[in-house]
Amino acid sequence: MGNQPSSDGSTSSASIFDAAQTLALDKIVSPQPYMMSDNVWSTFFTLQQPLLNMQTDVLQPFFRRYAHNFGTISLEYLTNWTPAKNTLDSGNFRMLVRHLTRCIRFARSWKEPNAATKVVATELPQIVNVLVVVRSFCQEFIQSSGDVWTYLKAEGASKDLTAVLERRPTLNLEPSFGILLDDVAFEFVDTLFLVLLEAPNEDTYDIYLEALNTVLVLGTSSTFLDFVLHHAALQERGKSIVWATGLVKRLLLSYLDQIPAPRRDAASAIAALAVLPASASKWSVVDYFTETEVFPIADRSALLLLVLVSSRQDQNAFRDALHNLADRDESTATHGIPFSQLASVMGRKMDLEFNITLLYYCLTLNPLFRDALCRPLDVDHFVLPLLEAVYNCKSGEKLYMYLVVLLYLTENPILVQTLHQSQVTDPVLWYTERYMCDVSVGSIVLILLCRVVKANLAVYKDPFVHIAAFSTMWNVMQFAKHLHQTAAQSLVLLLTHLVKKERQFRAATDWDSQEAYLTSIRLLLANLELCCCSARLIPYNPQLMYSLLHASKVLELLQDHPNDSVRDDGALIQGVVAYLKAIVDQEGTSEHENDELPPSLSVEQVYELIQLGCKKLAPSTSHDQPSVYYCYEEDRDADKFFQPFLRRLVVDHTQDLAWNR
């Protein structure tokens, strides 16, 4: 057909392409349609510049101008939600994708061309360049209109434009809608997934990475996710039968392989480096780019898996595939990976937000994975890195994910007992507020939870963080034995802080804040009562009783609280503390009866008396096991949280893709 570029498609700015490819691109984005056999395609596919390595500030403005020309919107169709009149008139974007799909399949040896099939490029570097172009256009289309499928469906002037618009995708995606039956859309997605189903190597690293980039970009469109989930569930076309099982396994294996970026100056490597925490990178510019390894494929494989499994639609084959994934440490099932290796990699990346989110989904969707974590529990390389990440967390959303993981883990009684039995003999260096050594992991968990509750009430004010923190505390307190001094003091200091703040807000008639602190007091008292008033636990927690004895004035304030529920909640604890105080007082001198602790007794003597008193309260150790645990259940409206949350994760970890913030 015509071979002259339209004035609508021309650009005046300097091009990053050679003159021939620039002219070809001007033609492609114009309203003038070009047939599959036109030379404009073979010319454009001779791109030699390594676009995948170019920096964002070069690529973004260049492709945005061309995408704008592609997406010139006619005012006549604005009321009908019409994008990209140029490509609706020409169908050139659809034609570009058809050529690209053929080239990828031929280059990867999945499809041999026949005499009637024209393959315009056979070299992977050139194909990768065109895939970068297509991905950039898709990204601009989605960010400007939220849609890419209408562009992809448009067949050009040979079809009635109104008919094309009437077949635009809708959110329910019933099979009668054209996009589900569209061969070009399906072949393109199927081809990208075929690339991702094969393990990347040195030769295929670039196309694998760019296929990941493209699917991640498309994944920001809800229509794309509906399209993928629909075909993955039907398993009727192409390789859709292995989309779910194959991709879930392959993406996790790519995450485990941790293949380093071959070029540290590539855009994806720099983007991966930019989001590393400060502790993981060097201060020296030379070291920053030469010694710190980054793994763009591993990171983006995890991100894509999160995007695919996050949807709670009734038929999500990707969630089912993750649920059914076997542990290759215990099974020879084909659909499986070694869970011990997965836990090891997660432990090394615990401070990364996408990593804790992946851990969340593995735990909540695959019960075998939690069992594998406890067989045996790796305290040094999994639990302690998780707790360190909680300690350093400064984001409410991220903190919630950590707490949910802790809550889900502490639903297992055996794991909680292991936490209390596991001793950290060396100093806990990352905990900078106080020197700690010879402390149980269970005590560390309680120390951090006290810190989280206090920070959430003052800063985050997130009700979900609040619930997760106290629920986890309850589960951990079920088997709390021999609590470390710092843990006991943290619990009592938290109670003191809550009582003080609640009194202040009550006096200031700030009823919302007062209610938040009042609720926290009651929850904390319930946790303390579990240890202080249980025959099963009180003989093993004299340190906690010692700390409460020092805080008897706080308990007296609760005894005079105007709220009946608070007085009732604290009554049992006050009774136990009063009993122990009486035992200590009997050993002291009568003239010091108004003191909290008789000064005539040493700390060691007081502690011994408390130990004896605790044993008298429970003369025979109870073997009753706790019957009430808090369990995590994902909210039915979890998509409202996870969809924007995951989109932000994708944007943060793929800054080389030039997202509009």
XYZ file of C-alpha atoms in Angstrom:
661
model
C 0.000 0.000 0.000
C 1.133 3.579 0.411
C 4.756 4.114 1.237
C 4.904 7.795 2.203
C 4.905 8.783 5.861
C 2.067 10.904 7.043
C 2.785 14.303 8.459
C 1.084 13.054 11.628
C 3.845 10.548 12.139
C 6.932 12.666 11.596
C 9.255 13.757 14.385
C 11.600 16.664 14.333
C 13.826 15.705 17.254
C 17.096 13.842 16.875
C 16.608 10.100 16.530
C 18.490 7.356 18.344
C 18.085 5.244 15.188
C 19.798 5.398 11.836
C 18.066 7.393 9.121
C 16.500 4.346 7.454
C 15.027 2.963 10.666
C 13.851 6.425 11.720
C 11.988 6.831 8.442
C 10.502 3.360 8.848
C 9.281 4.183 12.350
C 7.779 7.451 11.106
C 5.784 5.415 8.612
C 4.698 2.814 11.146
C 3.225 5.384 13.558
C 1.406 7.233 10.781
C -2.253 6.634 9.797
C -1.043 5.041 6.550
C -1.463 1.234 6.680
C 1.351 -1.045 5.523
C 0.865 -4.652 4.497
C 2.872 -7.526 5.948
C 4.955 -7.724 2.770
C 5.917 -4.043 2.720
C 9.644 -3.288 2.972
C 9.020 -0.878 5.855
C 8.993 -3.850 8.234
C 12.235 -5.454 7.089
C 13.887 -2.027 7.231
C 12.702 -1.348 10.759
C 13.788 -4.780 11.988
C 17.419 -4.018 11.101
C 17.820 -2.012 14.324
C 21.397 -2.400 15.527
C 21.500 -0.152 18.582
C 21.391 -2.145 21.870
C 18.211 -0.528 23.186
C 18.060 -2.795 26.232
C 21.230 -1.173 27.560
C 20.238 2.440 26.901
C 19.403 4.651 29.843
C 15.918 5.815 30.682
C 16.594 9.495 30.043
C 17.449 8.631 26.423
C 14.721 6.135 25.585
C 11.760 7.634 27.426
C 11.423 10.992 25.633
C 12.159 9.405 22.268
C 9.512 6.685 22.428
C 6.992 8.935 24.152
C 6.900 11.206 21.105
C 6.301 8.263 18.791
C 3.729 6.720 21.101
C 1.928 10.069 21.126
C 1.804 10.009 17.330
C 0.528 6.449 17.445
C -1.976 7.567 20.042
C -3.310 10.735 18.373
C -6.874 10.857 19.656
C -9.735 12.121 17.544
C -12.195 14.273 19.485
C -14.968 12.524 17.568
C -14.261 9.314 19.488
C -13.328 10.642 22.924
C -16.805 9.993 24.290
C -16.485 6.376 23.153
C -13.233 5.760 25.086
C -11.162 5.604 21.905
C -7.353 5.449 21.991
C -4.856 5.829 19.194
C -6.738 6.868 16.099
C -3.560 6.556 14.038
C -3.189 2.862 14.696
C -6.948 2.316 14.550
C -6.807 3.744 11.033
C -3.678 1.881 9.979
C -3.535 -1.317 12.027
C 0.247 -0.908 11.991
C 0.756 -1.717 15.662
C -1.023 -5.024 15.179
C 1.130 -5.684 12.120
C 4.305 -4.834 14.054
C 3.359 -7.320 16.765
C 2.601 -10.020 14.180
C 6.044 -9.633 12.629
C 7.716 -9.613 16.037
C 5.890 -12.784 17.104
C 7.001 -14.598 13.959
C 10.593 -13.488 14.397
C 10.787 -14.629 18.017
C 9.303 -18.024 17.202
C 11.685 -18.519 14.289
C 14.761 -17.355 16.226
C 13.900 -19.665 19.133
C 13.280 -22.540 16.641
C 9.658 -23.049 17.660
C 8.281 -22.482 14.191
C 9.850 -22.891 10.769
C 8.583 -20.382 8.202
C 6.985 -21.690 5.036
C 7.090 -20.109 1.627
C 4.120 -17.881 2.440
C 5.485 -16.707 5.798
C 7.820 -13.749 5.798
C 10.329 -13.506 8.659
C 11.898 -10.062 8.562
C 14.607 -10.699 11.190
C 16.407 -13.786 12.446
C 19.087 -12.353 14.746
C 18.248 -12.143 18.441
C 19.829 -8.692 19.057
C 17.621 -7.124 16.383
C 14.537 -8.946 17.641
C 15.238 -7.811 21.205
C 15.460 -4.217 19.984
C 12.034 -4.410 18.356
C 10.619 -6.046 21.483
C 11.922 -3.057 23.468
C 10.079 -0.765 21.039
C 6.830 -2.730 21.348
C 7.129 -2.848 25.128
C 7.712 0.918 25.245
C 4.624 1.549 23.119
C 2.533 -0.806 25.272
C 3.684 1.002 28.381
C 2.769 4.409 26.987
C -0.627 3.142 25.808
C -1.443 1.623 29.206
C -0.267 4.675 31.140
C -2.207 7.086 28.935
C -5.478 5.174 28.538
C -5.214 2.052 30.680
C -5.614 -0.072 27.562
C -3.412 -1.808 25.011
C -5.759 -4.375 23.513
C -7.716 -1.924 21.365
C -4.457 -0.960 19.669
C -3.568 -4.595 19.208
C -6.943 -5.531 17.726
C -7.189 -2.684 15.237
C -6.871 -4.151 11.747
C -6.715 -0.847 9.921
C -8.555 0.766 7.057
C -9.635 -2.558 5.609
C -11.995 -2.997 8.548
C -14.864 -0.809 9.617
C -13.587 1.385 12.459
C -16.893 1.379 14.295
C -16.935 -2.413 14.328
C -13.428 -2.460 15.769
C -14.454 -0.113 18.559
C -17.532 -2.144 19.377
C -15.312 -5.190 19.967
C -13.075 -3.401 22.459
C -12.286 -5.435 25.618
C -14.481 -5.219 28.667
C -13.732 -6.187 32.218
C -15.959 -9.279 32.254
C -14.227 -10.663 29.145
C -16.990 -13.029 28.070
C -15.867 -15.402 25.285
C -17.989 -13.507 22.772
C -15.639 -10.536 22.957
C -13.112 -10.392 20.162
C -9.972 -10.017 22.250
C -10.300 -13.529 23.684
C -10.467 -14.985 20.205
C -7.884 -12.676 18.689
C -5.077 -14.750 17.188
C -2.513 -11.929 17.165
C -2.994 -11.123 20.854
C -2.907 -14.768 21.862
C 0.102 -15.646 19.691
C 2.037 -12.692 21.083
C 1.348 -13.592 24.719
C 1.900 -17.289 24.050
C 5.256 -16.515 22.433
C 6.393 -14.350 25.336
C 5.463 -17.124 27.755
C 7.347 -19.667 25.639
C 10.452 -17.508 26.000
C 9.976 -17.423 29.766
C 9.399 -21.175 30.028
C 12.979 -21.899 28.960
C 15.917 -21.367 31.307
C 17.945 -18.296 30.280
C 21.593 -18.675 29.319
C 24.325 -16.350 28.125
C 22.916 -16.230 24.582
C 19.267 -15.771 25.549
C 19.716 -13.519 28.594
C 18.632 -10.344 26.784
C 15.494 -11.724 25.161
C 14.496 -13.452 28.405
C 14.918 -10.220 30.350
C 13.012 -8.188 27.786
C 10.210 -10.764 27.668
C 9.980 -10.390 31.455
C 9.909 -6.606 31.093
C 7.163 -6.772 28.480
C 4.920 -9.116 30.455
C 5.432 -7.016 33.599
C 4.330 -3.931 31.668
C 1.308 -5.747 30.254
C 0.581 -7.052 33.748
C -0.239 -3.530 34.919
C -3.370 -3.791 32.761
C -6.268 -5.616 34.414
C -7.512 -6.574 30.947
C -4.254 -8.385 30.256
C -4.512 -10.334 33.515
C -8.093 -11.312 32.714
C -6.957 -12.433 29.264
C -4.121 -14.568 30.663
C -6.209 -16.088 33.461
C -8.993 -16.931 31.010
C -6.736 -18.853 28.632
C -4.688 -20.436 31.416
C -7.922 -21.842 32.847
C -9.285 -23.102 29.510
C -5.958 -24.617 28.343
C -7.323 -24.924 24.807
C -4.952 -22.906 22.624
C -1.239 -22.858 21.937
C 0.824 -23.758 24.973
C -1.736 -22.414 27.447
C -1.929 -25.873 29.001
C 1.513 -25.269 30.536
C 1.242 -21.534 31.144
C 0.427 -21.908 34.834
C 2.435 -24.952 35.910
C 5.358 -24.180 33.632
C 5.618 -20.494 34.447
C 5.221 -20.844 38.210
C 8.009 -23.405 38.336
C 10.268 -21.606 35.847
C 9.894 -18.200 37.464
C 10.741 -19.651 40.864
C 13.750 -21.467 39.405
C 14.924 -18.235 37.776
C 14.536 -16.593 41.182
C 16.625 -19.366 42.746
C 19.306 -19.358 40.042
C 20.248 -15.742 40.845
C 21.939 -15.192 37.472
C 23.973 -11.962 37.753
C 23.583 -9.243 35.162
C 26.278 -9.774 32.488
C 26.643 -6.012 32.012
C 26.699 -3.959 35.189
C 26.245 -0.733 33.235
C 23.013 -1.955 31.625
C 19.855 -0.067 32.524
C 18.273 -3.051 34.274
C 21.383 -3.666 36.392
C 21.533 -0.033 37.488
C 17.816 -0.103 38.303
C 18.265 -3.261 40.380
C 21.183 -1.682 42.196
C 19.248 1.499 42.931
C 16.664 -0.259 45.105
C 19.125 -2.213 47.231
C 19.198 -1.171 50.892
C 22.132 0.967 51.940
C 23.744 -1.914 53.821
C 23.975 -3.961 50.631
C 25.845 -1.410 48.531
C 29.227 0.262 48.800
C 29.962 3.915 49.403
C 32.583 3.990 46.660
C 31.319 4.723 43.160
C 33.796 2.196 41.742
C 32.677 -0.492 44.160
C 29.067 0.475 43.527
C 29.276 -0.639 39.923
C 31.869 -3.401 40.078
C 31.454 -5.393 43.274
C 27.777 -5.360 44.192
C 26.062 -8.106 42.237
C 22.491 -7.609 41.084
C 20.086 -10.132 39.608
C 17.490 -8.443 37.377
C 16.070 -11.699 35.992
C 15.688 -13.223 39.461
C 14.039 -10.092 40.864
C 11.676 -9.615 37.932
C 10.762 -13.298 37.832
C 9.584 -12.948 41.428
C 7.663 -9.772 40.566
C 5.920 -11.417 37.614
C 4.968 -14.428 39.713
C 3.450 -12.080 42.290
C 1.423 -10.309 39.615
C 0.099 -13.624 38.276
C -0.857 -15.213 41.609
C -2.255 -12.098 43.278
C -5.649 -12.142 41.576
C -8.342 -13.835 43.651
C -10.541 -14.692 40.682
C -12.439 -17.968 40.957
C -10.243 -19.516 38.284
C -6.622 -18.543 38.754
C -4.541 -21.421 37.447
C -1.351 -19.715 38.652
C -2.536 -19.730 42.280
C -3.484 -23.382 41.870
C -0.058 -24.178 40.414
C 1.700 -22.536 43.355
C -0.616 -24.347 45.767
C 0.207 -27.717 44.174
C 3.955 -27.147 43.922
C 5.830 -30.063 45.493
C 8.963 -30.004 47.615
C 11.720 -31.709 45.628
C 13.583 -32.284 48.898
C 10.843 -34.738 49.856
C 9.316 -35.728 46.521
C 10.263 -36.624 42.956
C 7.224 -34.867 41.499
C 7.899 -33.075 38.232
C 6.013 -29.983 39.335
C 8.255 -29.058 42.225
C 11.333 -27.201 43.415
C 13.615 -27.654 46.452
C 11.910 -25.690 49.223
C 15.081 -25.620 51.322
C 16.853 -23.703 48.556
C 13.883 -21.353 48.208
C 13.953 -20.600 51.939
C 17.708 -20.037 51.788
C 17.430 -17.457 48.993
C 14.548 -15.726 50.757
C 16.599 -15.513 53.933
C 19.365 -13.666 52.074
C 16.910 -11.143 50.594
C 14.621 -10.621 53.565
C 15.001 -6.835 53.509
C 13.579 -6.575 49.971
C 9.868 -5.877 49.804
C 9.080 -8.125 46.855
C 10.881 -10.977 48.600
C 8.739 -10.813 51.734
C 5.661 -10.616 49.501
C 6.762 -13.744 47.650
C 7.308 -15.437 51.007
C 3.792 -14.376 52.010
C 2.231 -16.030 48.961
C 4.329 -19.186 49.264
C 3.244 -19.561 52.885
C -0.427 -18.772 52.418
C -0.956 -20.724 49.189
C 1.276 -23.754 49.775
C 0.951 -25.461 53.192
C 3.862 -27.776 52.367
C 6.198 -24.791 52.253
C 5.533 -23.840 55.880
C 6.070 -27.458 56.881
C 9.389 -27.403 55.031
C 10.472 -24.288 56.937
C 10.022 -26.177 60.203
C 12.017 -29.218 59.078
C 14.145 -28.050 60.842
C 13.692 -24.330 61.445
C 16.743 -22.422 60.230
C 17.073 -19.780 62.917
C 20.357 -18.256 61.766
C 19.636 -17.940 58.051
C 15.880 -17.441 57.967
C 14.284 -16.366 61.254
C 16.921 -13.881 62.422
C 17.133 -12.150 58.995
C 13.336 -11.877 59.105
C 13.453 -10.293 62.562
C 16.241 -7.946 61.517
C 14.102 -6.823 58.579
C 11.197 -6.143 60.960
C 13.507 -4.089 63.174
C 14.738 -1.952 60.264
C 11.370 -1.577 58.531
C 10.151 2.003 58.100
C 7.075 1.394 55.938
C 3.619 0.526 57.225
C 2.727 -1.618 54.199
C 5.995 -3.515 54.332
C 5.708 -3.936 58.098
C 2.274 -5.463 57.648
C 3.680 -8.071 55.251
C 6.405 -9.018 57.733
C 3.875 -9.337 60.550
C 1.540 -11.492 58.475
C 4.432 -13.834 57.717
C 5.280 -14.002 61.428
C 1.640 -14.596 62.302
C 1.341 -17.363 59.752
C 4.491 -19.034 61.047
C 3.441 -18.786 64.694
C 0.207 -20.628 63.983
C 2.383 -23.736 64.224
C 2.852 -24.639 67.938
C 5.991 -26.664 67.247
C 7.592 -23.686 65.544
C 6.742 -21.383 68.467
C 8.273 -23.818 70.929
C 11.368 -23.963 68.736
C 11.609 -20.168 68.836
C 11.624 -20.164 72.636
C 14.103 -23.046 72.819
C 16.554 -21.540 70.303
C 19.215 -19.439 72.010
C 21.259 -16.699 70.355
C 24.511 -16.756 72.297
C 26.311 -14.043 70.330
C 25.389 -10.354 70.651
C 22.465 -9.301 68.456
C 24.404 -6.598 66.614
C 21.551 -5.207 64.526
C 19.523 -4.435 67.666
C 21.174 -1.149 68.585
C 18.868 0.036 71.367
C 20.342 -2.289 73.967
C 23.086 -4.870 74.239
C 21.582 -8.344 73.996
C 23.138 -11.798 74.070
C 22.165 -15.225 75.384
C 18.586 -14.486 74.425
C 15.958 -16.819 73.004
C 14.551 -16.114 69.568
C 11.068 -16.080 71.098
C 12.165 -13.269 73.412
C 13.516 -11.308 70.436
C 10.157 -11.678 68.688
C 8.337 -10.255 71.720
C 10.807 -7.369 72.019
C 10.209 -6.423 68.394
C 6.434 -6.758 68.680
C 6.413 -4.343 71.627
C 8.418 -1.930 69.523
C 6.022 -2.345 66.578
C 2.923 -1.701 68.700
C 4.392 1.503 70.073
C 5.493 2.739 66.630
C 2.184 1.877 65.011
C 0.159 3.794 67.582
C 2.367 6.852 67.194
C 3.291 6.823 63.491
C 1.596 4.329 61.162
C -1.800 4.122 62.882
C -2.613 1.115 60.722
C -5.370 -1.111 62.160
C -4.094 -4.118 60.185
C -0.602 -3.752 61.649
C -2.217 -3.439 65.082
C -4.202 -6.671 64.710
C -1.309 -8.622 63.197
C 1.114 -7.526 65.935
C -1.106 -8.473 68.867
C -2.238 -11.713 67.199
C 1.370 -12.768 66.708
C 2.185 -11.769 70.287
C -0.626 -13.988 71.555
C 0.642 -16.990 69.598
C 4.211 -16.468 70.800
C 3.139 -16.017 74.433
C 1.396 -19.404 74.355
C 4.746 -21.105 74.969
C 6.689 -18.245 76.562
C 9.177 -19.771 78.978
C 12.303 -18.286 80.522
C 11.764 -14.899 78.898
C 14.882 -12.801 78.644
C 15.144 -9.825 80.965
C 14.886 -7.412 78.034
C 11.737 -9.120 76.761
C 10.078 -8.970 80.177
C 11.034 -5.323 80.581
C 9.800 -4.497 77.068
C 6.365 -5.926 77.838
C 6.091 -4.027 81.111
C 7.487 -0.800 79.650
C 4.961 -1.045 76.831
C 2.159 -1.377 79.382
C 3.503 1.645 81.265
C 3.660 3.661 78.042
C 0.137 2.689 76.990
C -1.338 3.576 80.378
C 0.440 6.941 80.427
C -0.675 7.898 76.891
C -4.243 6.712 77.475
C -4.510 8.913 80.585
C -3.151 11.893 78.632
C -5.630 11.488 75.762
C -8.493 10.891 78.213
C -7.622 14.126 79.981
C -7.453 15.960 76.648
C -10.783 14.398 75.547
C -9.118 13.070 72.395
C -11.445 10.091 72.333
C -10.215 8.472 69.111
C -6.625 8.317 70.328
C -7.769 7.349 73.816
C -9.769 4.446 72.400
C -6.780 3.192 70.390
C -4.589 3.108 73.486
C -7.366 1.652 75.626
C -7.799 -1.229 73.181
C -4.049 -1.809 73.176
C -3.983 -1.914 76.989
C -6.660 -4.584 77.060
C -4.917 -6.692 74.412
C -1.585 -6.445 76.203
C -3.174 -7.359 79.540
C -4.656 -10.465 77.909
C -1.189 -11.473 76.734
C 0.363 -10.819 80.135
C -2.384 -12.752 81.870
C -1.554 -15.723 79.661
C 1.911 -15.903 81.212
C 1.207 -14.635 84.713
C -1.950 -16.544 85.517
C -1.389 -19.843 83.754
C -0.243 -22.844 85.783
C 1.480 -24.048 82.638
C 3.658 -20.955 82.216
C 4.014 -19.017 85.456
C 6.687 -21.304 86.992
C 8.933 -20.542 84.008
C 8.549 -16.755 83.990
C 9.843 -15.300 87.262
C 11.648 -12.599 85.255
C 8.344 -11.279 83.948
C 6.848 -11.326 87.442
C 9.912 -9.489 88.755
C 9.381 -6.747 86.144
C 5.679 -6.514 86.962
C 6.490 -6.230 90.652
C 8.590 -3.171 89.849
C 5.647 -1.749 87.883
C 3.051 -2.315 90.604
C 2.123 1.392 90.581
C 1.008 1.077 86.957
C -1.198 -1.851 87.906
C -2.684 0.219 90.724
C -3.612 2.904 88.191
C -5.466 0.281 86.197
C -7.285 -0.794 89.345
C -8.735 2.715 89.557
C -9.497 3.003 85.825
C -13.005 4.307 84.994
C -13.498 1.535 82.431
C -14.906 -1.629 84.028
C -13.419 -3.882 81.345
C -9.902 -2.608 81.979
C -10.277 -3.178 85.712
C -11.519 -6.711 85.089
C -8.743 -7.470 82.582
C -6.052 -6.481 85.040
C -7.572 -8.028 88.164
C -5.929 -11.454 87.900
C -2.506 -9.994 87.172
C -2.841 -7.589 90.089
C -3.781 -10.483 92.348
C -0.713 -12.519 91.375
C 1.589 -9.512 91.758
C 0.061 -8.701 95.158
C 0.632 -12.297 96.272
C 4.295 -12.229 95.224
C 4.789 -8.803 96.805
C 3.437 -10.170 100.077
C 5.940 -13.033 99.964
C 8.800 -10.611 99.415
C 7.544 -8.256 102.119
C 7.494 -11.055 104.656
C 11.223 -11.472 104.224
C 11.891 -7.757 104.606
C 11.650 -5.432 107.536
C 8.318 -4.039 108.618
C 9.495 -0.396 108.546
C 9.899 -0.516 104.780
C 6.403 -1.775 104.004
C 5.603 1.276 101.841
C 8.523 0.629 99.478
C 8.016 -1.328 96.267
C 10.840 -3.674 97.233
C 12.389 -4.006 100.699
C 15.911 -2.563 100.454
C 17.193 -5.105 102.947
C 16.927 -7.818 100.290
C 19.307 -8.112 97.386
C 18.085 -8.456 93.797
C 19.100 -12.112 93.814
C 17.132 -12.775 96.997
C 14.027 -11.065 95.639
C 14.296 -13.052 92.432
C 14.585 -16.321 94.380
C 11.513 -15.445 96.433
C 9.556 -14.725 93.256
C 10.645 -18.068 91.821
C 9.418 -19.852 94.949
C 6.151 -17.932 94.840
C 5.572 -18.853 91.201
C 6.131 -22.518 91.984
C 3.688 -22.335 94.902
C 1.053 -20.898 92.564
C 1.566 -23.905 90.294
C 2.779 -26.747 92.537
C 2.514 -29.286 89.730
C 3.424 -28.394 86.192
C 0.391 -28.402 83.951
C 0.588 -30.305 80.700
C -2.457 -28.645 79.196
C -1.788 -27.336 75.724
C -3.170 -24.014 74.513
C -6.391 -24.344 72.585
C -6.746 -20.867 71.105
C -4.508 -19.481 68.368
C -4.863 -16.549 66.069
C -4.785 -17.642 62.428
C -4.372 -15.464 59.380
C -7.113 -15.431 56.773
C -6.714 -13.362 53.641
C -9.452 -10.793 53.301
C -11.896 -11.291 50.454
C -11.115 -7.747 49.387
C -7.357 -8.341 49.502
C -7.096 -7.306 45.837
C -7.807 -3.729 46.879
C -4.575 -3.783 48.869
C -2.396 -6.017 46.728
C -3.107 -4.587 43.273
C -1.791 -1.055 43.982
C 0.831 -2.512 46.334
C 2.219 -4.859 43.666
C 2.089 -2.190 40.989
C 4.243 0.023 43.194
C 6.657 -2.867 43.722
C 6.940 -3.413 39.974
C 7.548 0.285 39.370
C 10.114 0.571 42.178
C 12.139 -2.428 41.009
C 12.017 -1.666 37.269
C 12.966 1.986 37.206
C 14.745 1.439 33.894
C 11.317 1.049 32.277
C 10.543 4.749 32.776
C 7.197 4.582 34.522
C 4.992 7.606 35.034
C 4.875 8.010 38.806
